[in-house]
mmCIF file of C-alpha atoms in Angstrom:
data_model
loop_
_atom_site.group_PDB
_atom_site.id
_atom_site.type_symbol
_atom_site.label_atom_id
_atom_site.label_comp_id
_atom_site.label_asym_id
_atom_site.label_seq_id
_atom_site.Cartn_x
_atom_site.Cartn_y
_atom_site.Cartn_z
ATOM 1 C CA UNK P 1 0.000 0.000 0.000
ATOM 2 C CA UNK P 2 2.819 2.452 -1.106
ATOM 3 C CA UNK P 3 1.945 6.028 -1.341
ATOM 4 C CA UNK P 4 0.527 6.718 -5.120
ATOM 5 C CA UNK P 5 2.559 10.529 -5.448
ATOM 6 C CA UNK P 6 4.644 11.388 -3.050
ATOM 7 C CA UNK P 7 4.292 13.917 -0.442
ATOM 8 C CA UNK P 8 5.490 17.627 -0.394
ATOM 9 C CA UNK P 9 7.513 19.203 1.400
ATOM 10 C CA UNK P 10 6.204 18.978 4.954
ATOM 11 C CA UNK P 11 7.036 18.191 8.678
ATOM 12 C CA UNK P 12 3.497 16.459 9.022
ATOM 13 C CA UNK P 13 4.538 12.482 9.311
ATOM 14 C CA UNK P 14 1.167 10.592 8.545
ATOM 15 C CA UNK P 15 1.732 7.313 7.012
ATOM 16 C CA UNK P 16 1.146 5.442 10.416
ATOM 17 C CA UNK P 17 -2.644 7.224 10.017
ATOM 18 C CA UNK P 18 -3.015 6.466 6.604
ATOM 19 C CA UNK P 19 -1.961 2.835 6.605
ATOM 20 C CA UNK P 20 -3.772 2.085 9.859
ATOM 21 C CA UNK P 21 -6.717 3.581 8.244
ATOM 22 C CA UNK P 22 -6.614 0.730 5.570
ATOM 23 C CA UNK P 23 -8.351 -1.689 8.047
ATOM 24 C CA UNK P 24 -11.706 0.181 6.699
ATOM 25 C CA UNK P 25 -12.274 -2.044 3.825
ATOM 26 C CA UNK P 26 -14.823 0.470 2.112
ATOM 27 C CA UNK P 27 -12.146 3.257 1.835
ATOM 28 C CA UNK P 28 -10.992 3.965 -1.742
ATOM 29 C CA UNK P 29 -8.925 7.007 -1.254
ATOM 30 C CA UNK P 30 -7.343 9.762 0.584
ATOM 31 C CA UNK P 31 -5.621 13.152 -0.204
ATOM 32 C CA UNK P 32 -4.632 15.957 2.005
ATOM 33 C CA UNK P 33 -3.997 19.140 1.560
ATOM 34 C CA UNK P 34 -2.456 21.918 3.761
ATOM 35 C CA UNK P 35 -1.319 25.147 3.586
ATOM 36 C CA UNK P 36 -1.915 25.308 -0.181
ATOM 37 C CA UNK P 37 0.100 21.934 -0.795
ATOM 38 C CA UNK P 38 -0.501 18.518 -0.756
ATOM 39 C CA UNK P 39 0.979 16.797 1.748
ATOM 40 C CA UNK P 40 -0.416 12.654 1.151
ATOM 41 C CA UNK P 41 -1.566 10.829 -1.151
ATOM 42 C CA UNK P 42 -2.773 7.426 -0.631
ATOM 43 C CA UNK P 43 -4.906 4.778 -2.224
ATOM 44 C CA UNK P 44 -6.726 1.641 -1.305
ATOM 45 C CA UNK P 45 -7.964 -1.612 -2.051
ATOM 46 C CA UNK P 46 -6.750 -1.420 -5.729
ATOM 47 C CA UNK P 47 -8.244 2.108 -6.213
ATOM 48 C CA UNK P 48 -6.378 5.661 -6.685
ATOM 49 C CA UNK P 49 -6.992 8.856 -5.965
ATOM 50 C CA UNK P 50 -7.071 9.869 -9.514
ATOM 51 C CA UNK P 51 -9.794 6.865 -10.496
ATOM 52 C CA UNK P 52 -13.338 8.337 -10.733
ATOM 53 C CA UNK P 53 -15.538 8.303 -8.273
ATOM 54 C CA UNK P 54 -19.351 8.956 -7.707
ATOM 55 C CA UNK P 55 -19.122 11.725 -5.152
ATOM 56 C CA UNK P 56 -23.294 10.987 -4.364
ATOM 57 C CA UNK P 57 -24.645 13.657 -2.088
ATOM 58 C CA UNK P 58 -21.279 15.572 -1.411
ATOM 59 C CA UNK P 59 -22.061 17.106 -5.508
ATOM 60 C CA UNK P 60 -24.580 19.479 -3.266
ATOM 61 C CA UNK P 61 -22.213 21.047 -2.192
ATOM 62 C CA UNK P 62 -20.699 21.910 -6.206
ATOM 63 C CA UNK P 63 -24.804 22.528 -6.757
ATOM 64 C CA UNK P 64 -24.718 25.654 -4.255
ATOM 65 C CA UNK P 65 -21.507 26.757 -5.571
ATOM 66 C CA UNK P 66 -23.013 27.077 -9.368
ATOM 67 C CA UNK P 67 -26.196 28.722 -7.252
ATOM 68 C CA UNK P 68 -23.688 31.146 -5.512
ATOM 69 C CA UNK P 69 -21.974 32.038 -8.682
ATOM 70 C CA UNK P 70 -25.436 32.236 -10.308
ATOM 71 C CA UNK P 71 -26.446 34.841 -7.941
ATOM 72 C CA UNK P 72 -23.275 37.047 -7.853
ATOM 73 C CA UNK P 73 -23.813 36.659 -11.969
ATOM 74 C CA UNK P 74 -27.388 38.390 -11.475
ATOM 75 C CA UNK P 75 -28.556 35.155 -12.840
ATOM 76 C CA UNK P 76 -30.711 34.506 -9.626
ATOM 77 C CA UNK P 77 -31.542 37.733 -7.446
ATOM 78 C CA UNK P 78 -30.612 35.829 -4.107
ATOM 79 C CA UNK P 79 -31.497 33.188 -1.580
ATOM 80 C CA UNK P 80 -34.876 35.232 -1.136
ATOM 81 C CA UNK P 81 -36.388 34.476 -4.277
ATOM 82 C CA UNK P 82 -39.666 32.578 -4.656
ATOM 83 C CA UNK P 83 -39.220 29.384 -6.435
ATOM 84 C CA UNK P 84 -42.847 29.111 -7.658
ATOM 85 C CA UNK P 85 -42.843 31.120 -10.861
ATOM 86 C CA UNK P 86 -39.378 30.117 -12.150
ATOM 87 C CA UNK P 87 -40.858 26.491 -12.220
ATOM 88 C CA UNK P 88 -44.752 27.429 -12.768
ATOM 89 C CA UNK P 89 -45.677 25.216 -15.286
ATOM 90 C CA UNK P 90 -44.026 22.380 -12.867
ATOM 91 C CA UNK P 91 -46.389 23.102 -10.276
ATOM 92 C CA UNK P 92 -49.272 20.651 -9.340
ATOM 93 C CA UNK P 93 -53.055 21.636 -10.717
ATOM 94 C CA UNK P 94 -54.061 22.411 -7.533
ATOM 95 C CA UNK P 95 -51.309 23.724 -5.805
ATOM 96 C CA UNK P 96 -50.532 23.892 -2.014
ATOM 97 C CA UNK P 97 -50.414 27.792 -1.096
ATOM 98 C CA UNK P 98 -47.100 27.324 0.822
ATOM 99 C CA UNK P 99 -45.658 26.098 -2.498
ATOM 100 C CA UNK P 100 -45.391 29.499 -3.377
ATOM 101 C CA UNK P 101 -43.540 30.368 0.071
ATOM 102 C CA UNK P 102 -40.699 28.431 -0.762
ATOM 103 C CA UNK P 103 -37.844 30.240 -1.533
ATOM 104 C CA UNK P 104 -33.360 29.699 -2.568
ATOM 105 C CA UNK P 105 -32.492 29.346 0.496
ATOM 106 C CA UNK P 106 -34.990 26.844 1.664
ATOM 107 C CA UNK P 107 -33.772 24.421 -1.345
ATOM 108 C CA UNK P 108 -30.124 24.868 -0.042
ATOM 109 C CA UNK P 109 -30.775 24.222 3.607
ATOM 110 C CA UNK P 110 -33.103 21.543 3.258
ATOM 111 C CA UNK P 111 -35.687 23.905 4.722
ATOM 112 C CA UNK P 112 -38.607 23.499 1.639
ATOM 113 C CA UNK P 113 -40.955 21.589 3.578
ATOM 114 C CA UNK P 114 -41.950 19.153 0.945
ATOM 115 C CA UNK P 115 -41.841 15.736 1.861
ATOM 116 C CA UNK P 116 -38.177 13.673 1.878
ATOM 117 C CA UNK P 117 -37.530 12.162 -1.607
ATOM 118 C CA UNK P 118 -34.501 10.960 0.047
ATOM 119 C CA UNK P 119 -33.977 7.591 1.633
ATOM 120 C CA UNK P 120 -37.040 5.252 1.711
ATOM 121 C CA UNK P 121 -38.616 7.651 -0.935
ATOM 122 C CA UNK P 122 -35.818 8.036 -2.993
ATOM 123 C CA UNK P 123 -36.547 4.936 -5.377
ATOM 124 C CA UNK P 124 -40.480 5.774 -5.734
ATOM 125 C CA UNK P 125 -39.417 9.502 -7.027
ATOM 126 C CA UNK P 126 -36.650 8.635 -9.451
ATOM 127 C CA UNK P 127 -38.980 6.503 -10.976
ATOM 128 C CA UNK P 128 -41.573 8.930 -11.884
ATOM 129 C CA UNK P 129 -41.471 10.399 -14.927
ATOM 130 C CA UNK P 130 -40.822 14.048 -14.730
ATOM 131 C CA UNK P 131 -38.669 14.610 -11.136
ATOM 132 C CA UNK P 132 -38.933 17.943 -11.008
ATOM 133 C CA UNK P 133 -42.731 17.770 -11.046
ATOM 134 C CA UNK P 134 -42.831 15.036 -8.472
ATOM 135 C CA UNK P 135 -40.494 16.747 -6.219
ATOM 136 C CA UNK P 136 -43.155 19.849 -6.472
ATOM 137 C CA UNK P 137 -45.946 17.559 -5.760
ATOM 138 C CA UNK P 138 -44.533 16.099 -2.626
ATOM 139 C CA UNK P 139 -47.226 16.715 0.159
ATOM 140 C CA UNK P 140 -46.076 18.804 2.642
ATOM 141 C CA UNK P 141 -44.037 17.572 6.222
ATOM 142 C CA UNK P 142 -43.618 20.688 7.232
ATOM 143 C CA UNK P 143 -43.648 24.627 6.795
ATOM 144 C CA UNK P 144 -40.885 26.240 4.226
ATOM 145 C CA UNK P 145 -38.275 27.544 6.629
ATOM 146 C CA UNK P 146 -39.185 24.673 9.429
ATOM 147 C CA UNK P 147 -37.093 22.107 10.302
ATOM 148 C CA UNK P 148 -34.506 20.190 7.794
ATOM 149 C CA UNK P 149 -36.287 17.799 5.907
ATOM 150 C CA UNK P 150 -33.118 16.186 3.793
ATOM 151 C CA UNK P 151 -34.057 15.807 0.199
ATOM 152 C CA UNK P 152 -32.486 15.348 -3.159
ATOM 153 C CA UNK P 153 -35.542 16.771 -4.746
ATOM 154 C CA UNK P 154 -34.492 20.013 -3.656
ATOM 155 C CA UNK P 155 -31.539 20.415 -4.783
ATOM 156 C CA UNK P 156 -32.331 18.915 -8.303
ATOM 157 C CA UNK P 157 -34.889 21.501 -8.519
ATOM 158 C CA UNK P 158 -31.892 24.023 -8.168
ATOM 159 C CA UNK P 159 -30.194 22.370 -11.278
ATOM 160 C CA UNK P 160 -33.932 22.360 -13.270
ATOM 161 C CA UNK P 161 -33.656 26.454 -12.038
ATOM 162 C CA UNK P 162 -30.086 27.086 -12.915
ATOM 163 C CA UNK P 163 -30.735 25.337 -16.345
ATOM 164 C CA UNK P 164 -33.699 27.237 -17.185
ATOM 165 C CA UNK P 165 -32.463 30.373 -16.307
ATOM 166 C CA UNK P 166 -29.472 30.424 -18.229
ATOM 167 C CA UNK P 167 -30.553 27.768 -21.197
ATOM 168 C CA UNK P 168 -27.640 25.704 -20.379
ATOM 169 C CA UNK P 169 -27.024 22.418 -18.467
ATOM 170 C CA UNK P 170 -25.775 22.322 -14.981
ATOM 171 C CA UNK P 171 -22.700 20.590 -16.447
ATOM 172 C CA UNK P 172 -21.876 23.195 -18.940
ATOM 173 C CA UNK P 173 -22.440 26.193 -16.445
ATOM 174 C CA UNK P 174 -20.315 23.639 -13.684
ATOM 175 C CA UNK P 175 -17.430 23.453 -16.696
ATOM 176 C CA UNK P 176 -17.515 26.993 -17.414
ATOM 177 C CA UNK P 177 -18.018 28.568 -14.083
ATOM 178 C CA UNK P 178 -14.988 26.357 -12.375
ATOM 179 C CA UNK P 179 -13.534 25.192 -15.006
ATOM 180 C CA UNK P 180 -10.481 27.672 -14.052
ATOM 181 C CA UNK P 181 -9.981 25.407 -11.151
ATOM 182 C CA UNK P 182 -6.687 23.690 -11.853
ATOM 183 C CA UNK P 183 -7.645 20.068 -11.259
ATOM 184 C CA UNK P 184 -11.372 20.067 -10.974
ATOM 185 C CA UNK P 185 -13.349 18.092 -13.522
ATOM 186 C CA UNK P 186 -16.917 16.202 -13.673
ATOM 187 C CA UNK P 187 -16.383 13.289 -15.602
ATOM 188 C CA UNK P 188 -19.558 12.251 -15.773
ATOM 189 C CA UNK P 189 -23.132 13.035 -14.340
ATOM 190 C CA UNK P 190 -26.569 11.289 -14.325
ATOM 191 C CA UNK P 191 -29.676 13.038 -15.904
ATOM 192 C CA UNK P 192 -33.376 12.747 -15.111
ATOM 193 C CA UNK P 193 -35.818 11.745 -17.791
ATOM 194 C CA UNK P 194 -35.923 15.835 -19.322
ATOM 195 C CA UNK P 195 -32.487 15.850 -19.714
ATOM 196 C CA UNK P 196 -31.646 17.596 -16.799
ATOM 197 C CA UNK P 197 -28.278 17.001 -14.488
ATOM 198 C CA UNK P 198 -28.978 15.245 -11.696
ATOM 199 C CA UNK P 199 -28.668 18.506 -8.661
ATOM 200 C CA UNK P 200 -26.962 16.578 -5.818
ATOM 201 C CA UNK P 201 -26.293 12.949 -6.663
ATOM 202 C CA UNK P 202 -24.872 11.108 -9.125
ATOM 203 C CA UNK P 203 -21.916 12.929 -10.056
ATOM 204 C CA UNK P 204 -18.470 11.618 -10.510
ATOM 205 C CA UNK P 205 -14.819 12.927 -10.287
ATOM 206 C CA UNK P 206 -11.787 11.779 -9.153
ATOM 207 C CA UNK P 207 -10.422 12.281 -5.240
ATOM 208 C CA UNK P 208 -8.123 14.698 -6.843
ATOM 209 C CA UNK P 209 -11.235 16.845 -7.733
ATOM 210 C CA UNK P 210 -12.797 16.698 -5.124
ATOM 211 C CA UNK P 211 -9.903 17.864 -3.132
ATOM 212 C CA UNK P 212 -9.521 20.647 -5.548
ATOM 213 C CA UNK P 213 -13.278 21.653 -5.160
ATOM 214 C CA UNK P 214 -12.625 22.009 -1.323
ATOM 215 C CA UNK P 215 -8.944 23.963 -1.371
ATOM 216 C CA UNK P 216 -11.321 26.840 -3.299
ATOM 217 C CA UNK P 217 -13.687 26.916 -0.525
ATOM 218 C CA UNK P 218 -10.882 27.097 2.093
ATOM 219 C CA UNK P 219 -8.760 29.648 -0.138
ATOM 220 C CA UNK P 220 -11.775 32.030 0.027
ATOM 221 C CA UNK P 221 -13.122 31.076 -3.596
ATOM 222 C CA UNK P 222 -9.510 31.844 -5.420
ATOM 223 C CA UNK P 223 -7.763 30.065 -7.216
ATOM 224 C CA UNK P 224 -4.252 29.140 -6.533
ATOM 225 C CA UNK P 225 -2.970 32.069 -9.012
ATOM 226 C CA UNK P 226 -5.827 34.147 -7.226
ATOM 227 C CA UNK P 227 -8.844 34.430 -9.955
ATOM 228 C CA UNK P 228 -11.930 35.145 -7.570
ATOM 229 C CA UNK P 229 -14.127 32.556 -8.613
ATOM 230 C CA UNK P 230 -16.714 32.351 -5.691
ATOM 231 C CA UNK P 231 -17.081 35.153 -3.403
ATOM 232 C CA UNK P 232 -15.979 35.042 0.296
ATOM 233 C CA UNK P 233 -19.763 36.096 1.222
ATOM 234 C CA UNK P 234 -21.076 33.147 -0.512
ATOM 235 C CA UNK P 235 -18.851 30.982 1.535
ATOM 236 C CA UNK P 236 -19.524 32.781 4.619
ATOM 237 C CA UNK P 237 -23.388 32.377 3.753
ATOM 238 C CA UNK P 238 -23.122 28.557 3.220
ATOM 239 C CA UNK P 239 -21.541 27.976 6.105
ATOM 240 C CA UNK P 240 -23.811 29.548 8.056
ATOM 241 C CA UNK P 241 -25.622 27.821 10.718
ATOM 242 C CA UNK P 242 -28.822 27.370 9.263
ATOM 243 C CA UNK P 243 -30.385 24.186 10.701
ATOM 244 C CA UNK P 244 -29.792 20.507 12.022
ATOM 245 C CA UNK P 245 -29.811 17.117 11.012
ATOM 246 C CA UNK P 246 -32.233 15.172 12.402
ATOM 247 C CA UNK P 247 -30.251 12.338 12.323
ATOM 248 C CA UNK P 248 -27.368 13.396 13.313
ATOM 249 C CA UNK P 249 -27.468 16.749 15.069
ATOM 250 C CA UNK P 250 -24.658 18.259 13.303
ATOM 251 C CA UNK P 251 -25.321 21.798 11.724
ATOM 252 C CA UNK P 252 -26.139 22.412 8.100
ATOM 253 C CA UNK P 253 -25.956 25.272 5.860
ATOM 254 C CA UNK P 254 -25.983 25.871 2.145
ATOM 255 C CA UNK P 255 -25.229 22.386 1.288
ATOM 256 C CA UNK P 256 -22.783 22.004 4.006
ATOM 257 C CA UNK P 257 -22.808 20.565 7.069
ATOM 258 C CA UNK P 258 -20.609 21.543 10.073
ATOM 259 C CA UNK P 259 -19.352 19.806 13.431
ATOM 260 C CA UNK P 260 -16.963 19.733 15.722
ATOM 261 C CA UNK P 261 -13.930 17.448 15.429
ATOM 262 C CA UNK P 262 -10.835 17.250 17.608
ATOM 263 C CA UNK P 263 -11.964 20.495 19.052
ATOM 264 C CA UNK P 264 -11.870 21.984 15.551
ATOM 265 C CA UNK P 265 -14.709 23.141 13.655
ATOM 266 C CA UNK P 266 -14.920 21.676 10.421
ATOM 267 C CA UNK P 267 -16.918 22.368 7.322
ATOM 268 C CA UNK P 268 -17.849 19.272 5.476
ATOM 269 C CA UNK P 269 -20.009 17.993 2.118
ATOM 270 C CA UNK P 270 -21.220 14.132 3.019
ATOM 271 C CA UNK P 271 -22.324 11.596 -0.205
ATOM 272 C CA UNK P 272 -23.745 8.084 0.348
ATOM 273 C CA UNK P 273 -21.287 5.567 0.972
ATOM 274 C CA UNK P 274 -18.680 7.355 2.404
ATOM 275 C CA UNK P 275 -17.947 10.312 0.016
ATOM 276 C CA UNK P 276 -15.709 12.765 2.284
ATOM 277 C CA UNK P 277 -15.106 16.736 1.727
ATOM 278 C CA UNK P 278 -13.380 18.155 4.543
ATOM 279 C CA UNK P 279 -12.447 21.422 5.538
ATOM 280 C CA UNK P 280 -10.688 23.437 8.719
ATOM 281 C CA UNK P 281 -10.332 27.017 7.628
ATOM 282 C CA UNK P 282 -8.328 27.630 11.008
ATOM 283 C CA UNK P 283 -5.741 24.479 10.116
ATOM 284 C CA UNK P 284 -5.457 25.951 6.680
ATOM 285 C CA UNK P 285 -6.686 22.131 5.818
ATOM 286 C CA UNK P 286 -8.326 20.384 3.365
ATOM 287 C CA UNK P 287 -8.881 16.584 3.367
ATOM 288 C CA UNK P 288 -11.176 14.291 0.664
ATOM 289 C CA UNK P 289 -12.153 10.874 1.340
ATOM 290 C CA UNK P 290 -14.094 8.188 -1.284
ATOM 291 C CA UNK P 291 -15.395 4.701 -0.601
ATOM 292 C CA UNK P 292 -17.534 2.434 -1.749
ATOM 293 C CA UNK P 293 -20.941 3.954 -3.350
ATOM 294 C CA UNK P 294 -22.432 0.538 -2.973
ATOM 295 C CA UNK P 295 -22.822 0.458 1.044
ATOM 296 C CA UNK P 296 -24.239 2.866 3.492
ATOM 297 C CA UNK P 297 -22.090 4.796 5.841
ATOM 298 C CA UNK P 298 -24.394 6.639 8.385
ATOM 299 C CA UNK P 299 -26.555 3.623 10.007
ATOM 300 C CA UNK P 300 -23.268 1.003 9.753
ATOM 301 C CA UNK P 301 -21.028 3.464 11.889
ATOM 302 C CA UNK P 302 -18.285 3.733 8.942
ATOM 303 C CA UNK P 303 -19.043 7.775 8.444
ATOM 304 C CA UNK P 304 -18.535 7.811 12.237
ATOM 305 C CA UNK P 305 -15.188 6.242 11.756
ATOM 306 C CA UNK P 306 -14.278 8.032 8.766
ATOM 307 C CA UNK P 307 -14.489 11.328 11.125
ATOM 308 C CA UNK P 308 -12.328 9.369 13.830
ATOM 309 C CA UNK P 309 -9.719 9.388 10.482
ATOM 310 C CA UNK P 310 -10.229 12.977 10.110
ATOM 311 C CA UNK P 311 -10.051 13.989 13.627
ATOM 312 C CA UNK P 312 -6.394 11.883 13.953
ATOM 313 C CA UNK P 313 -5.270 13.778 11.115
ATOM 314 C CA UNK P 314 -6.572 17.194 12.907
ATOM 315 C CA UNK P 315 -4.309 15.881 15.903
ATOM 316 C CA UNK P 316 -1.705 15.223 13.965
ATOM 317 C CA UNK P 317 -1.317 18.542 12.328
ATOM 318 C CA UNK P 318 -1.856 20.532 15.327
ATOM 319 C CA UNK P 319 0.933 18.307 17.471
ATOM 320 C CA UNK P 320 3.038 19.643 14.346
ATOM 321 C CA UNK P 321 1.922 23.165 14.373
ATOM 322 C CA UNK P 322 2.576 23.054 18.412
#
């Protein structure tokens, strides 16, 4: 299990972590930045951190980074805006009032109110014929603005806005808007039966990409040669406390969630199976994780130990730091 690249120039020993971390048999890859560089590189189980991999839920995180860009573009006129009439002839015949309450921001936070598409619902909506419609037609589980009610539906209605707004596909606005990202590419991306990219699962680049996706977050939304391509309030907005998980308690913003670990607080984007975007703006740290899209993480415990990994890497670079 030799390291795939080798490591920059760095103090930070963490080969002991990473090989002892190849005991999780669902692990694919890891890659860590810090300070700007990377600093290891490692791959499991025959896999590589420059293989493609379906990121799953953590792409909802890349969805409110096209809807940030989108708004600072004057593409969307901000998290307040009403939903209803940029989807109108979406909407059920006899639509529930509080459809039309439903704003941005609620489809980022998971705050819409419409009923979960999202685990025991999630096969029964991809099924339908038109997702954007059945998403719309969910009865209601709660008020917009209420409590988090996690749902793919809402952020694939963000890609059905972004595309009809600017008459191209989430992946061509995704390719154009970040494409200046040295490393970042989609490689491929699910579509529902209109044609439309799949907002929030389904996506899938490399670890590499991943890890490139995050170092923009944590470098303020510039590049490495300093092109501003998302603005600092957009990042400052999405990782704003917004809500909770039920299921977890941790806090949630614009398609990130947020937690303590090792007595840091970390920023991170979560996909099925184990897909891992980490951040610790005060570490100057960036760490992304895939596994195996096939099995769940959350009710088998292996999320939980993928955030023990993280947190022993945390440790690690502070005992270096001290």
């Amino acid at each position: 299990m030799a390291p795939l690249a080798a490591k920059a120039q760095s103090s930070v020993d963490l080969d002991d972590i990473l090989t002892h971390a190849g005991r999780l048999e669902p692990l694919h890859a890891v890659i860590i930045a810090h300070r700007g560089d990377v600093i290891a590189t490692q791959g499991y189980h025959g896999s590589s951190p420059d293989q493609a991999a379906n990121i799953k839920s953590a792409s909802k995180s890349i969805i409110s980074a096209l809807v940030g860009i989108a708004i600072e573009r004057d593409v969307l006129t901000g998290t307040d805006q009403k939903i209803a009439p940029l989807l109108r002839d979406q909407l059920p015949a006899d639509p529930d009032p509080r459809l039309f309450d439903i704003t941005i921001g609620h489809l980022l936070s998971m705050q819409a109110g419409l009923g979960r598409t999202s685990g025991q619902y999630y096969g029964q909506w991809v099924a339908q014929s038109n997702w954007v419609r059945a998403a719309l037609a969910r009865p209601f589980a709660d008020d917009p603005g209420g409590d988090m009610l996690y749902s793919t539906g809402s952020s694939h209605l963000l890609s059905a806005i972004l595309t009809r707004q600017t008459g191209k596909s989430t992946l061509e606005l995704a390719r154009e808007w970040l494409g200046p990202l040295d490393g970042f590419a989609i490689t491929a991306w699910d579509r529902d039966p209109q044609g439309i990219y799949f907002g929030g699962n389904q996506m899938a680049m490399s670890t590499r990409s991943l890890l490139a996706f995050g170092e923009l977050y944590r470098n303020g939304g510039r590049t490495a040669d300093g092109r501003q391509i998302i603005t600092q309030n957009w990042i400052d907005q999405s990782w704003q406390h917004r809500t909770n998980s039920r299921f977890t308690g941790d806090e949630y913003g614009y398609g990130w969630f947020m937690r303590d670990l090792a007595g840091q607080d970390v920023v991170y984007a979560w996909g099925y199976g184990g897909q891992m975007l980490y951040i610790v703006p005060s570490l100057e740290l960036t760490v992304a994780m895939t596994s195996d899209e096939t099995k769940p993480s959350g009710r088998t415990g292996y999320r939980d130990q993928l955030h023990g990994l993280m947190a022993d890497i945390i440790d690690r670079i502070e005992a270096d730091a001290g």
